[in-house]
Structure formats: C-alpha cells, structure tokens
Amino acid sequence: MRFSKTIFITALALFSAKSLETKLQYVGVNEAGGEFGENNLPGIYNKHYIYPNIESIRASVEQGMNVFRMGLRWERFQHELFGEFSEFDVTEYKKVVDATTSMGAVLIIDPHNYARYNDNIVGSKEVPIEAFADFWAKLANIFKDNEKVWFGLVNEPHDMETDDWFKAARAAVDAIRATGATNNILIPGNGWDGAWSWGKEAWYGEANADVALRYFSSEDKNIIFEVHQYFDEDYSGTHDTCIQRPCQNLLKEFVEWLKTNNLKGWVGEIGGTLNDECKECVHELIEYLQENRDYVLGLQWWAAGPWWGHNSYSIEPNSEKAFPGQMAWLKPYLPGPSYLTEVPTFINEKVYCKKCEVTATGGDGSLWGWEDEKSCEIDKVGCGFVEKPTETSEPSQPTETSEPSQPTETNELDPNSCKKFEDLGFKCCSHCVHIYDDKTGLWGVEANEWCGISDECLVSYKNCWSEQYGYPCCDSNDVFLEDELGKWGVMNGSWCGIPNAN
C-alpha cells in the first residue's frame, strides 16, 4: 500500500512538472477591499474599507493560485504627503501580506489610486513626483526583506501626459532601489493601462510603447510592465459580454513589444461574467499567453475580496471553500501545487439578511449584516435605507413662482454645439441633467435659469443613461432594482444606473 502510494505521488509529480512547462509562472486574483470607501478617507476599518480574508486566500492557494494583488489607498497609509505611515493600516495590511507569502504565494502591493492623491495627479504642484517617490521609499523599507512581495506602482494611471507618468514611475523605481530593495516592480501604462491601446498614440499625446522606452530598458533588473484587459464593448469590464473575439488579439501588440525589446510583461486584470462567451474568451487568452510565457510571466483575475457579494466577476470563495463558477475556468491553468482536482462551485446569487441590522458598509455603498455566523447583505430598498429612484425626483422642477420663462423655439441649429443655445441667450449647463426638451434640444436648469444640454452629455448618455435623470453610472453590474427607466444599483449609498442597461 505504501509502495503504491509512493508510485502514485511520483507519477503525479512528474505529470505536474510536465504540465508546468506549458503554464504561466503565476496565475492568481486581485484581492480588493483596502481601496474601498474612496469618499471616506482615511475612513473607518470594517465600515468603509476592509483587507482580505486570509482563509479565503488560503482556499485559493489550495486550488493552485500563487499570486495575489492586494489593494490599498495611498491616503489611508499616509494621511499627509511626506508624512509618516498609519501604524494601524500598515499593521493590518502586513498581517495579510505575511500570511499570504508564508503560504508560498506572491503578494503584489497595489496602491489603487490611479496616479492620484486626493484626486490630484502625481506630478502636479499639489502632488509633486517627490511625494510619490517618498511614499514608495517608505513602503519599500517595510517590505524589502520579503522577496515574495512585489511592488505594483499604482493602479491604472489616466488623464495625464504619458511622459509625466513614466517620469514619475522612474522616480519611484529609483527611490525603491535606493533603499536596497531588489523586489520585482510592476509598471502600468497610461490610459487606464489597457493592453489594447499600448501602442496607440491616442492616449494623452504619446503611446505607452514609445514613452516607456525613454525611461526603462532591458538593463533594468526585475522590472515588469503591467497591462489590464477586459473584453466587453468598451474594454471596461463593466458589462456582461465578451465580444472582443478572438480575445488574444487585444494582447498581441503588447506581447510583440515585449519580445522586440526583450522585456517582461504582466496581465494584472482580466475578468468576465459567468457565461459561455466569456468562458471561451478567457480560454483563448490564457492559451495565447501560455504560448508566450517567456515574456508574459502571469495574469490575475478581477476580483475577489470579502465585500464583493454577488458581483458577477467575483471569485471570492464562501466559508465552505466553494467558488463562483469562473474559478473552474481558471483551474486547468493554475500553476501552484494543489492536491485538489476539482473546484467546488456555488451560484453567486444575492443572499439578503433576514433582519435590517447593519454591522458594516461596503466600499460600493452596500450594507452588510451578520447572521447565522456569516455575513449577509442588507436589502437597502426593503429595509427603507434608500427610496426607489424616479425620473422627476432629482433635481426638482422650478416652482411656478420661480420658474424662468420657457426658451423660445427657433430654427434648428448645429446639434453638436452649445452655439444654438447661446444664440438664444442661454448658457450650456455644467451638468447633464435634462428636465425639458423642444425642437432646439435638451434643457436643464442651473441657478434657477434655463441652460442647454451640450453634445458632450449626449455622448455621455449613450454610455451612462442614468445621468440624464441626475444619477451617475454604477461601477459594478449589481442590480438592486429594475423599473421602466432601466436597471439600478447602489454606489456610495446612492442610486446609480447600470451602464448600458437600457
């Protein structure tokens, strides 16, 4: 019996070694939660934000995942630029880091700040590059002795000059290296870090592919270039579709750039809803990346974390170590050691609490309770925390005594310009909430005066239909309510429209 077991284990080891020859070195997931509550900074732990559940990470490691990207907020770690770090957040964050790396997995530090501090861009007078370098020098000094900790400079820079971003990245790398840290460093690109646009000049003047080479080369040790890629219609990862087929095509330009310049790459975020289209898309992508594993070291799913609830992209395991179905898609590609041959799955449906007692608030505005020794989500509508949105609830119509005169109808002017409103003596609105329309166009009210809705709002409506009713678009696809206007979610405690739901 002992002999037979030894033969089986030896055979399994040989099979696993052969299998690893074709797999990516690293496959894992983003652990979100520490970056939540961006409107409440620094915020209250377990109310506005939370760090990952160590046992959930352990369940993923047991399935074969070997890398985890863990979000944080710069403003939470460092309440003032150049200031000392928050002892509480460093301690809580480090608990998860140490536990994860002790399991043999890599932990990527992810300041989920979009190259900003309090909404001010890195490199601006409010946030000088030196402040960004100082932040990273302090982080490096804390974690530099753990080689399984990698440094992801920041999440998805955008709306800044590409040269400004890579200049800041170079300064941060130099500051990290000055501490003696040799850890791997992940450098994202500008323009939301999309792989599909890596070589395109449309993003803020210059392409990532060109500017990155001004500041970095293959001579830089332990530098990895990170991209993100989703496969819905606008590459945002906010829809249930995966229509950019074949999905590997979106990565080819980036991979060829890596090959040409002898560089290493990383796919820091992919994701998709549980359907056959997205499943095939994910398989196409990973098969392609495996073929190019000499240049692409790994990839990570978006996302997991204790407050994702029933989010359609979530692969957070439950207390029984079962996962949403997408984990089963990833299982054949997971490179870490695992004695498990299958992934137990569950249907990731919304489970509301029986009562309305709130014990925590999610970063997306969701409310949570604790019943039967586990978390459950509060029914915000049923419990009366929010009212059903209506088309006329916000903003209120001007009263009869204060309502300005109706704008005069006139011949149709250029529909793509504010000029048609200005010719009538009205300004364009600074918002996109319309409450009246005529042959001229759409009208809103500002400072108790009529104003015209600009063409920029018309473009915005195509992607965010709820803006015209005074509600922003949600940053997730979680549906709380559906009415004649469309599908509604909740974000930061207020109603929001599910993008492209109409």
Short mmCIF file of C-alpha atoms in Angstrom, two decimals:
data_model
loop_
_atom_site.label_atom_id
_atom_site.label_comp_id
_atom_site.label_asym_id
_atom_site.label_seq_id
_atom_site.Cartn_x
_atom_site.Cartn_y
_atom_site.Cartn_z
CA MET A 1 0.00 0.00 0.00
CA ARG A 2 2.78 2.38 0.92
CA PHE A 3 4.66 1.41 -2.23
CA SER A 4 1.61 2.03 -4.41
CA LYS A 5 1.03 5.42 -2.84
CA THR A 6 4.65 6.36 -3.49
CA ILE A 7 4.32 5.37 -7.14
CA PHE A 8 1.14 7.44 -7.42
CA ILE A 9 2.72 10.52 -5.85
CA THR A 10 5.83 10.18 -8.04
CA ALA A 11 3.72 9.87 -11.17
CA LEU A 12 1.64 12.84 -10.10
CA ALA A 13 4.78 14.91 -9.52
CA LEU A 14 6.14 14.01 -12.96
CA PHE A 15 2.81 14.89 -14.55
CA SER A 16 2.70 18.20 -12.68
CA ALA A 17 6.26 19.07 -13.71
CA LYS A 18 5.42 18.37 -17.34
CA SER A 19 2.25 20.43 -17.05
CA LEU A 20 4.16 23.36 -15.55
CA GLU A 21 6.35 23.50 -18.65
CA THR A 22 3.36 24.85 -20.57
CA LYS A 23 1.77 27.05 -17.92
CA LEU A 24 2.34 30.65 -16.96
CA GLN A 25 4.57 31.02 -13.92
CA TYR A 26 1.91 32.88 -11.97
CA VAL A 27 -1.88 32.92 -12.02
CA GLY A 28 -3.96 34.47 -9.28
CA VAL A 29 -6.53 37.07 -8.35
CA ASN A 30 -6.90 40.67 -7.23
CA GLU A 31 -7.90 40.98 -3.57
CA ALA A 32 -9.97 44.15 -3.35
CA GLY A 33 -11.32 45.92 -0.29
CA GLY A 34 -8.49 48.04 1.05
CA GLU A 35 -9.13 50.64 -1.64
CA PHE A 36 -12.89 50.83 -0.99
CA GLY A 37 -14.56 53.86 0.56
CA GLU A 38 -12.71 56.43 -1.52
CA ASN A 39 -15.22 59.07 -0.40
CA ASN A 40 -14.38 58.38 3.23
CA LEU A 41 -10.66 58.90 3.73
CA PRO A 42 -8.97 57.74 5.79
CA GLY A 43 -12.22 56.06 6.79
CA ILE A 44 -13.18 53.52 9.42
CA TYR A 45 -11.92 49.96 9.09
CA ASN A 46 -14.63 47.34 8.52
CA LYS A 47 -17.10 50.11 7.72
CA HIS A 48 -15.63 51.99 4.76
CA TYR A 49 -12.92 49.52 3.78
CA ILE A 50 -11.56 46.09 4.64
CA TYR A 51 -8.49 43.99 3.94
CA PRO A 52 -8.77 40.45 2.53
CA ASN A 53 -9.79 37.35 4.42
CA ILE A 54 -6.70 35.19 4.97
CA GLU A 55 -8.68 31.95 4.91
CA SER A 56 -10.20 32.90 1.55
CA ILE A 57 -6.69 33.42 0.19
CA ARG A 58 -5.71 30.05 1.63
CA ALA A 59 -8.62 28.39 -0.20
CA SER A 60 -7.39 29.92 -3.47
CA VAL A 61 -3.82 28.79 -2.80
CA GLU A 62 -5.08 25.26 -2.17
CA GLN A 63 -6.63 25.33 -5.65
CA GLY A 64 -3.28 26.32 -7.19
CA MET A 65 -3.25 30.12 -7.28
CA ASN A 66 0.14 31.56 -6.44
CA VAL A 67 -0.14 35.35 -6.72
CA PHE A 68 -2.45 37.92 -5.11
CA ARG A 69 -2.67 41.65 -5.82
CA MET A 70 -3.88 43.48 -2.73
CA GLY A 71 -5.41 46.94 -2.92
CA LEU A 72 -4.75 49.87 -0.61
CA ARG A 73 -5.33 53.63 -0.63
CA TRP A 74 -2.32 55.92 -0.52
CA GLU A 75 -4.30 58.48 1.53
CA ARG A 76 -5.04 55.79 4.11
CA PHE A 77 -1.42 54.76 4.57
CA GLN A 78 -0.09 58.31 4.50
CA HIS A 79 -2.57 60.90 5.75
CA GLU A 80 -0.29 63.75 4.63
CA LEU A 81 2.23 63.80 1.80
CA PHE A 82 5.75 63.08 3.07
CA GLY A 83 4.21 62.14 6.43
CA GLU A 84 4.63 59.01 8.49
CA PHE A 85 2.51 55.97 7.71
CA SER A 86 -0.62 54.96 9.60
CA GLU A 87 0.50 52.34 12.10
CA PHE A 88 -2.93 50.72 12.07
CA ASP A 89 -3.11 50.25 8.31
CA VAL A 90 0.47 49.08 7.98
CA THR A 91 -0.16 46.50 10.71
CA GLU A 92 -3.43 45.21 9.28
CA TYR A 93 -2.12 45.13 5.72
CA LYS A 94 1.11 43.43 6.74
CA LYS A 95 -0.81 40.66 8.52
CA VAL A 96 -2.29 39.62 5.18
CA VAL A 97 0.99 40.09 3.34
CA ASP A 98 2.91 37.90 5.76
CA ALA A 99 0.21 35.23 5.87
CA THR A 100 -0.03 35.08 2.07
CA THR A 101 3.69 34.88 1.42
CA SER A 102 4.09 32.26 4.16
CA MET A 103 1.81 30.07 2.03
CA GLY A 104 4.40 30.33 -0.75
CA ALA A 105 2.43 32.82 -2.85
CA VAL A 106 3.50 36.19 -4.20
CA LEU A 107 1.76 39.30 -2.84
CA ILE A 108 1.65 42.38 -5.10
CA ILE A 109 1.16 45.69 -3.30
CA ASP A 110 -1.42 47.73 -5.23
CA PRO A 111 -1.93 51.42 -4.36
CA HIS A 112 -5.28 51.65 -6.14
CA ASN A 113 -5.04 55.40 -6.70
CA TYR A 114 -4.87 55.94 -10.48
CA ALA A 115 -1.68 58.03 -10.04
CA ARG A 116 -3.51 60.44 -7.77
CA TYR A 117 -3.59 61.60 -4.17
CA ASN A 118 -6.85 63.20 -3.03
CA ASP A 119 -7.81 63.43 -6.72
CA ASN A 120 -4.69 65.46 -7.60
CA ILE A 121 -2.44 63.96 -10.27
CA VAL A 122 1.07 62.80 -9.46
CA GLY A 123 3.42 65.37 -10.96
CA SER A 124 1.12 68.31 -10.27
CA LYS A 125 2.05 71.11 -7.89
CA GLU A 126 -0.31 69.56 -5.33
CA VAL A 127 1.33 66.13 -5.60
CA PRO A 128 4.95 66.52 -6.72
CA ILE A 129 6.79 63.50 -8.04
CA GLU A 130 8.99 63.64 -4.95
CA ALA A 131 5.94 62.81 -2.81
CA PHE A 132 5.23 59.71 -4.91
CA ALA A 133 8.87 58.65 -4.57
CA ASP A 134 8.76 59.25 -0.82
CA PHE A 135 5.65 57.07 -0.49
CA TRP A 136 7.32 54.21 -2.32
CA ALA A 137 10.59 54.53 -0.43
CA LYS A 138 8.68 54.16 2.83
CA LEU A 139 6.74 51.13 1.51
CA ALA A 140 9.92 49.52 0.21
CA ASN A 141 11.63 49.86 3.57
CA ILE A 142 8.78 47.94 5.19
CA PHE A 143 8.63 45.05 2.73
CA LYS A 144 12.02 44.87 1.01
CA ASP A 145 13.24 41.87 3.01
CA ASN A 146 10.44 39.66 1.69
CA GLU A 147 11.27 38.68 -1.90
CA LYS A 148 7.75 37.35 -2.39
CA VAL A 149 6.40 40.88 -2.06
CA TRP A 150 6.26 42.68 -5.39
CA PHE A 151 5.65 46.38 -5.83
CA GLY A 152 2.88 47.49 -8.21
CA LEU A 153 3.48 51.23 -8.55
CA VAL A 154 -0.14 52.25 -8.91
CA ASN A 155 -3.41 51.17 -10.48
CA GLU A 156 -4.39 52.43 -13.95
CA PRO A 157 -2.96 55.94 -14.45
CA HIS A 158 -5.14 58.07 -16.72
CA ASP A 159 -5.88 61.60 -17.92
CA MET A 160 -2.30 62.77 -17.64
CA GLU A 161 0.54 63.18 -20.09
CA THR A 162 2.16 59.82 -20.78
CA ASP A 163 5.63 61.29 -20.34
CA ASP A 164 4.62 62.69 -16.95
CA TRP A 165 3.51 59.25 -15.82
CA PHE A 166 6.68 57.40 -16.82
CA LYS A 167 8.83 60.17 -15.36
CA ALA A 168 7.04 59.61 -12.04
CA ALA A 169 7.41 55.84 -12.41
CA ARG A 170 11.15 56.21 -12.96
CA ALA A 171 11.46 58.36 -9.84
CA ALA A 172 9.55 55.81 -7.77
CA VAL A 173 11.70 52.95 -9.06
CA ASP A 174 14.88 54.87 -8.26
CA ALA A 175 13.59 55.62 -4.75
CA ILE A 176 12.77 51.95 -4.20
CA ARG A 177 16.18 50.81 -5.39
CA ALA A 178 17.88 53.42 -3.19
CA THR A 179 16.54 51.55 -0.15
CA GLY A 180 18.40 48.44 -1.27
CA ALA A 181 15.19 46.69 -2.33
CA THR A 182 15.58 44.29 -5.26
CA ASN A 183 11.93 43.18 -5.33
CA ASN A 184 10.10 42.92 -8.64
CA ILE A 185 8.39 46.17 -9.62
CA LEU A 186 5.32 46.32 -11.87
CA ILE A 187 4.94 49.42 -14.04
CA PRO A 188 1.49 50.09 -15.54
CA GLY A 189 0.80 52.19 -18.61
CA ASN A 190 -1.16 55.38 -19.01
CA GLY A 191 -4.71 55.43 -20.39
CA TRP A 192 -6.22 53.06 -17.81
CA ASP A 193 -3.42 50.58 -18.57
CA GLY A 194 -5.28 48.92 -21.44
CA ALA A 195 -3.29 46.33 -23.37
CA TRP A 196 -5.36 47.02 -26.47
CA SER A 197 -4.09 50.64 -26.62
CA TRP A 198 -0.47 50.07 -25.56
CA GLY A 199 0.94 51.15 -28.90
CA LYS A 200 -1.67 53.75 -29.78
CA GLU A 201 -0.90 57.46 -29.66
CA ALA A 202 -4.50 58.46 -28.98
CA TRP A 203 -3.96 58.31 -25.23
CA TYR A 204 -2.77 61.69 -23.95
CA GLY A 205 -0.42 62.51 -26.77
CA GLU A 206 2.02 59.62 -26.88
CA ALA A 207 1.86 55.85 -26.77
CA ASN A 208 2.96 53.87 -23.73
CA ALA A 209 5.07 51.72 -26.06
CA ASP A 210 7.17 54.73 -27.06
CA VAL A 211 7.46 56.64 -23.82
CA ALA A 212 8.23 53.63 -21.62
CA LEU A 213 11.45 53.06 -23.56
CA ARG A 214 12.69 56.57 -22.75
CA TYR A 215 12.77 55.71 -19.08
CA PHE A 216 13.27 51.93 -18.95
CA SER A 217 15.10 49.19 -20.83
CA SER A 218 16.06 45.55 -20.53
CA GLU A 219 19.06 46.73 -18.48
CA ASP A 220 16.69 47.49 -15.59
CA LYS A 221 16.56 44.46 -13.35
CA ASN A 222 13.31 43.00 -12.02
CA ILE A 223 11.09 45.42 -13.93
CA ILE A 224 7.78 44.09 -15.29
CA PHE A 225 5.32 46.02 -17.45
CA GLU A 226 1.71 45.58 -16.42
CA VAL A 227 -1.44 45.82 -18.54
CA HIS A 228 -5.13 45.19 -17.89
CA GLN A 229 -7.63 43.87 -20.40
CA TYR A 230 -11.39 43.32 -20.47
CA PHE A 231 -13.40 42.07 -23.39
CA ASP A 232 -16.73 43.90 -23.34
CA GLU A 233 -17.70 46.56 -25.85
CA ASP A 234 -15.70 49.41 -24.29
CA TYR A 235 -12.92 47.34 -22.65
CA SER A 236 -14.08 48.50 -19.22
CA GLY A 237 -15.10 45.24 -17.55
CA THR A 238 -18.48 46.70 -16.59
CA HIS A 239 -20.70 44.65 -18.89
CA ASP A 240 -21.77 41.02 -19.09
CA THR A 241 -20.42 40.48 -22.61
CA CYS A 242 -17.07 39.30 -24.01
CA ILE A 243 -17.40 40.35 -27.64
CA GLN A 244 -13.78 41.27 -28.47
CA ARG A 245 -13.09 37.94 -30.15
CA PRO A 246 -10.71 36.29 -30.59
CA CYS A 247 -9.72 37.71 -27.24
CA GLN A 248 -5.99 37.14 -27.55
CA ASN A 249 -5.84 39.71 -30.34
CA LEU A 250 -6.09 42.53 -27.81
CA LEU A 251 -2.80 41.42 -26.23
CA LYS A 252 -0.76 40.76 -29.37
CA GLU A 253 0.63 44.26 -29.83
CA PHE A 254 1.78 44.38 -26.21
CA VAL A 255 3.36 40.91 -26.38
CA GLU A 256 5.21 41.72 -29.60
CA TRP A 257 6.51 44.91 -27.98
CA LEU A 258 7.87 42.84 -25.09
CA LYS A 259 9.60 40.47 -27.50
CA THR A 260 11.12 43.24 -29.60
CA ASN A 261 12.58 44.99 -26.57
CA ASN A 262 13.45 41.88 -24.51
CA LEU A 263 11.14 42.93 -21.66
CA LYS A 264 8.84 41.11 -19.25
CA GLY A 265 5.09 41.65 -19.02
CA TRP A 266 2.18 41.02 -16.71
CA VAL A 267 -1.60 40.96 -17.18
CA GLY A 268 -2.81 42.42 -13.90
CA GLU A 269 -6.56 42.28 -14.53
CA ILE A 270 -8.88 40.18 -16.66
CA GLY A 271 -12.45 39.17 -15.96
CA GLY A 272 -15.79 38.10 -17.32
CA THR A 273 -19.32 37.18 -16.34
CA LEU A 274 -20.32 33.54 -15.94
CA ASN A 275 -21.43 32.68 -19.49
CA ASP A 276 -20.13 30.56 -22.37
CA GLU A 277 -18.97 33.55 -24.40
CA CYS A 278 -16.70 34.82 -21.62
CA LYS A 279 -15.51 31.31 -20.78
CA GLU A 280 -14.31 30.77 -24.36
CA CYS A 281 -12.74 34.23 -24.35
CA VAL A 282 -10.76 33.52 -21.18
CA HIS A 283 -9.53 30.21 -22.58
CA GLU A 284 -8.42 31.90 -25.82
CA LEU A 285 -6.48 34.50 -23.91
CA ILE A 286 -4.72 32.19 -21.46
CA GLU A 287 -3.77 29.69 -24.17
CA TYR A 288 -2.13 32.53 -26.08
CA LEU A 289 -0.33 33.86 -23.02
CA GLN A 290 0.97 30.39 -22.21
CA GLU A 291 2.48 30.24 -25.69
CA ASN A 292 4.32 33.46 -24.82
CA ARG A 293 5.23 32.62 -21.22
CA ASP A 294 8.87 33.57 -21.83
CA TYR A 295 7.72 37.19 -21.96
CA VAL A 296 4.43 37.25 -20.03
CA LEU A 297 5.02 35.99 -16.51
CA GLY A 298 1.46 35.80 -15.27
CA LEU A 299 -2.08 37.07 -15.02
CA GLN A 300 -4.68 37.86 -12.38
CA TRP A 301 -8.45 37.73 -12.30
CA TRP A 302 -10.53 40.68 -11.22
CA ALA A 303 -11.54 40.14 -8.48
CA ALA A 304 -12.03 38.66 -5.02
CA GLY A 305 -12.49 40.14 -1.58
CA PRO A 306 -14.88 39.90 1.37
CA TRP A 307 -17.21 42.69 0.24
CA TRP A 308 -17.84 41.71 -3.39
CA GLY A 309 -21.06 39.91 -2.54
CA HIS A 310 -22.82 38.73 -5.68
CA ASN A 311 -20.75 40.81 -8.12
CA SER A 312 -20.77 38.94 -11.42
CA TYR A 313 -16.96 38.98 -11.77
CA SER A 314 -16.23 37.85 -8.21
CA ILE A 315 -14.43 34.59 -7.45
CA GLU A 316 -14.40 35.07 -3.67
CA PRO A 317 -14.86 31.64 -2.04
CA ASN A 318 -17.51 31.02 0.59
CA SER A 319 -16.88 29.59 4.05
CA GLU A 320 -17.07 26.05 2.63
CA LYS A 321 -14.24 26.83 0.17
CA ALA A 322 -16.57 26.72 -2.82
CA PHE A 323 -16.12 29.33 -5.55
CA PRO A 324 -18.19 31.12 -8.18
CA GLY A 325 -18.05 29.25 -11.49
CA GLN A 326 -15.26 31.26 -13.13
CA MET A 327 -12.74 29.65 -10.78
CA ALA A 328 -13.40 26.35 -12.55
CA TRP A 329 -12.40 28.05 -15.84
CA LEU A 330 -9.06 29.00 -14.33
CA LYS A 331 -8.34 25.71 -12.58
CA PRO A 332 -6.61 23.96 -15.54
CA TYR A 333 -4.18 26.88 -15.81
CA LEU A 334 -3.24 27.31 -12.15
CA PRO A 335 0.49 26.63 -11.67
CA GLY A 336 0.70 26.33 -7.90
CA PRO A 337 0.87 22.96 -6.12
CA SER A 338 -2.59 21.54 -5.43
CA TYR A 339 -3.93 18.20 -4.28
CA LEU A 340 -7.41 19.23 -5.42
CA THR A 341 -8.52 18.07 -8.85
CA GLU A 342 -11.85 19.90 -8.95
CA VAL A 343 -13.27 23.25 -7.87
CA PRO A 344 -16.45 23.09 -5.77
CA THR A 345 -18.69 25.88 -7.05
CA PHE A 346 -21.79 27.74 -5.97
CA ILE A 347 -24.21 30.07 -7.70
CA ASN A 348 -23.19 33.57 -6.71
CA GLU A 349 -26.66 34.93 -6.03
CA LYS A 350 -27.65 37.75 -3.72
CA VAL A 351 -28.49 36.50 -0.22
CA TYR A 352 -30.20 39.14 1.88
CA CYS A 353 -30.16 39.26 5.66
CA LYS A 354 -33.40 38.36 7.39
CA LYS A 355 -33.13 41.50 9.51
CA CYS A 356 -32.10 45.09 8.82
CA GLU A 357 -29.34 45.46 11.41
CA VAL A 358 -26.27 46.98 9.73
CA THR A 359 -22.83 45.97 11.01
CA ALA A 360 -20.65 47.14 8.10
CA THR A 361 -20.71 49.26 4.95
CA GLY A 362 -19.13 48.09 1.69
CA GLY A 363 -16.89 50.32 -0.35
CA ASP A 364 -19.56 50.36 -3.06
CA GLY A 365 -22.18 51.65 -0.62
CA SER A 366 -23.64 48.22 0.09
CA LEU A 367 -24.80 47.50 3.63
CA TRP A 368 -23.89 44.29 5.45
CA GLY A 369 -25.14 42.40 8.48
CA TRP A 370 -24.03 39.35 10.45
CA GLU A 371 -26.46 36.45 10.85
CA ASP A 372 -26.01 32.72 11.42
CA GLU A 373 -22.28 33.27 11.95
CA LYS A 374 -21.71 34.72 8.48
CA SER A 375 -22.04 37.96 6.53
CA CYS A 376 -25.18 38.76 4.60
CA GLU A 377 -26.20 41.79 2.56
CA ILE A 378 -28.87 44.21 3.73
CA ASP A 379 -31.83 44.77 1.38
CA LYS A 380 -31.48 48.54 1.13
CA VAL A 381 -34.84 49.01 -0.56
CA GLY A 382 -36.77 46.56 1.59
CA CYS A 383 -35.23 47.95 4.78
CA GLY A 384 -36.02 51.51 3.77
CA PHE A 385 -32.46 52.83 3.57
CA VAL A 386 -32.99 54.19 0.06
CA GLU A 387 -36.10 55.15 -1.85
CA LYS A 388 -36.95 53.96 -5.33
CA PRO A 389 -35.48 56.43 -7.86
CA THR A 390 -37.86 58.30 -10.12
CA GLU A 391 -37.37 60.35 -13.24
CA THR A 392 -38.51 63.55 -11.55
CA SER A 393 -37.11 63.06 -8.06
CA GLU A 394 -33.89 64.96 -8.78
CA PRO A 395 -33.46 67.76 -9.49
CA SER A 396 -36.79 69.27 -8.50
CA GLN A 397 -38.62 71.24 -11.15
CA PRO A 398 -38.54 75.02 -10.58
CA THR A 399 -41.67 76.18 -8.77
CA GLU A 400 -44.31 78.21 -10.53
CA THR A 401 -43.20 81.36 -8.76
CA SER A 402 -39.53 80.93 -9.58
CA GLU A 403 -39.63 79.13 -12.92
CA PRO A 404 -37.86 81.09 -15.66
CA SER A 405 -39.53 81.73 -18.95
CA GLN A 406 -39.64 78.81 -21.36
CA PRO A 407 -36.92 79.12 -24.01
CA THR A 408 -38.23 80.14 -27.37
CA GLU A 409 -38.34 77.57 -30.15
CA THR A 410 -36.26 78.54 -33.14
CA ASN A 411 -34.91 77.11 -36.33
CA GLU A 412 -32.76 74.04 -35.75
CA LEU A 413 -29.10 74.95 -35.37
CA ASP A 414 -25.97 72.83 -35.18
CA PRO A 415 -26.93 69.89 -32.90
CA ASN A 416 -23.31 69.34 -31.87
CA SER A 417 -22.62 72.77 -30.43
CA CYS A 418 -23.60 74.97 -27.50
CA LYS A 419 -23.92 77.79 -30.00
CA LYS A 420 -27.58 77.05 -30.66
CA PHE A 421 -28.35 77.81 -27.01
CA GLU A 422 -26.02 80.80 -26.83
CA ASP A 423 -27.72 82.32 -29.89
CA LEU A 424 -30.93 82.30 -27.85
CA GLY A 425 -29.24 83.97 -24.89
CA PHE A 426 -28.74 80.86 -22.78
CA LYS A 427 -25.60 79.17 -21.48
CA CYS A 428 -24.77 75.49 -21.65
CA CYS A 429 -25.31 73.61 -18.39
CA SER A 430 -22.31 72.49 -16.38
CA HIS A 431 -24.18 69.23 -15.70
CA CYS A 432 -26.08 66.69 -17.80
CA VAL A 433 -29.47 66.57 -16.04
CA HIS A 434 -32.22 67.46 -18.52
CA ILE A 435 -35.79 68.25 -17.48
CA TYR A 436 -37.28 69.68 -20.69
CA ASP A 437 -36.86 69.30 -24.43
CA ASP A 438 -38.09 71.10 -27.53
CA LYS A 439 -37.02 71.45 -31.16
CA THR A 440 -33.84 73.22 -30.10
CA GLY A 441 -32.64 70.36 -27.94
CA LEU A 442 -32.49 69.29 -24.31
CA TRP A 443 -32.70 71.78 -21.48
CA GLY A 444 -31.70 71.81 -17.83
CA VAL A 445 -31.85 74.33 -15.01
CA GLU A 446 -28.89 75.94 -13.28
CA ALA A 447 -29.02 78.80 -10.75
CA ASN A 448 -32.76 78.97 -11.48
CA GLU A 449 -32.10 79.76 -15.15
CA TRP A 450 -32.60 77.56 -18.18
CA CYS A 451 -29.42 76.15 -19.70
CA GLY A 452 -28.77 73.92 -22.70
CA ILE A 453 -27.53 70.33 -22.51
CA SER A 454 -24.32 70.09 -24.55
CA ASP A 455 -23.40 67.47 -27.12
CA GLU A 456 -20.88 66.04 -24.64
CA CYS A 457 -23.82 64.99 -22.49
CA LEU A 458 -25.49 63.33 -25.46
CA VAL A 459 -22.37 61.24 -25.98
CA SER A 460 -22.28 60.50 -22.26
CA TYR A 461 -25.92 59.35 -22.29
CA LYS A 462 -25.00 56.56 -24.69
CA ASN A 463 -22.74 55.04 -22.07
CA CYS A 464 -24.46 56.31 -18.93
CA TRP A 465 -28.19 56.62 -19.49
CA SER A 466 -28.94 57.48 -15.85
CA GLU A 467 -27.01 60.78 -15.95
CA GLN A 468 -29.93 62.45 -17.68
CA TYR A 469 -32.00 61.70 -14.58
CA GLY A 470 -29.39 63.02 -12.18
CA TYR A 471 -27.78 59.73 -11.20
CA PRO A 472 -24.23 58.58 -12.02
CA CYS A 473 -23.41 55.24 -13.59
CA CYS A 474 -22.52 52.40 -11.25
CA ASP A 475 -19.03 50.95 -11.18
CA SER A 476 -20.45 47.42 -10.96
CA ASN A 477 -23.26 45.41 -12.55
CA ASP A 478 -25.07 44.55 -9.31
CA VAL A 479 -28.80 45.14 -9.94
CA PHE A 480 -30.84 46.23 -6.90
CA LEU A 481 -33.94 47.37 -8.75
CA GLU A 482 -35.41 47.47 -12.25
CA ASP A 483 -38.12 49.86 -13.40
CA GLU A 484 -39.34 51.49 -16.60
CA LEU A 485 -36.19 53.64 -16.80
CA GLY A 486 -33.71 50.79 -16.55
CA LYS A 487 -31.66 48.79 -14.08
CA TRP A 488 -30.42 50.42 -10.90
CA GLY A 489 -27.60 49.72 -8.47
CA VAL A 490 -26.26 51.46 -5.39
CA MET A 491 -22.89 53.21 -5.12
CA ASN A 492 -21.60 55.14 -2.12
CA GLY A 493 -25.04 54.96 -0.54
CA SER A 494 -26.92 56.48 -3.51
CA TRP A 495 -28.72 55.15 -6.55
CA CYS A 496 -26.78 54.71 -9.78
CA GLY A 497 -27.66 53.36 -13.21
CA ILE A 498 -26.26 50.08 -14.50
CA PRO A 499 -24.20 51.12 -17.59
CA ASN A 500 -25.83 50.44 -20.95
CA ALA A 501 -28.75 48.73 -19.23
CA ASN A 502 -31.36 50.34 -21.49
#
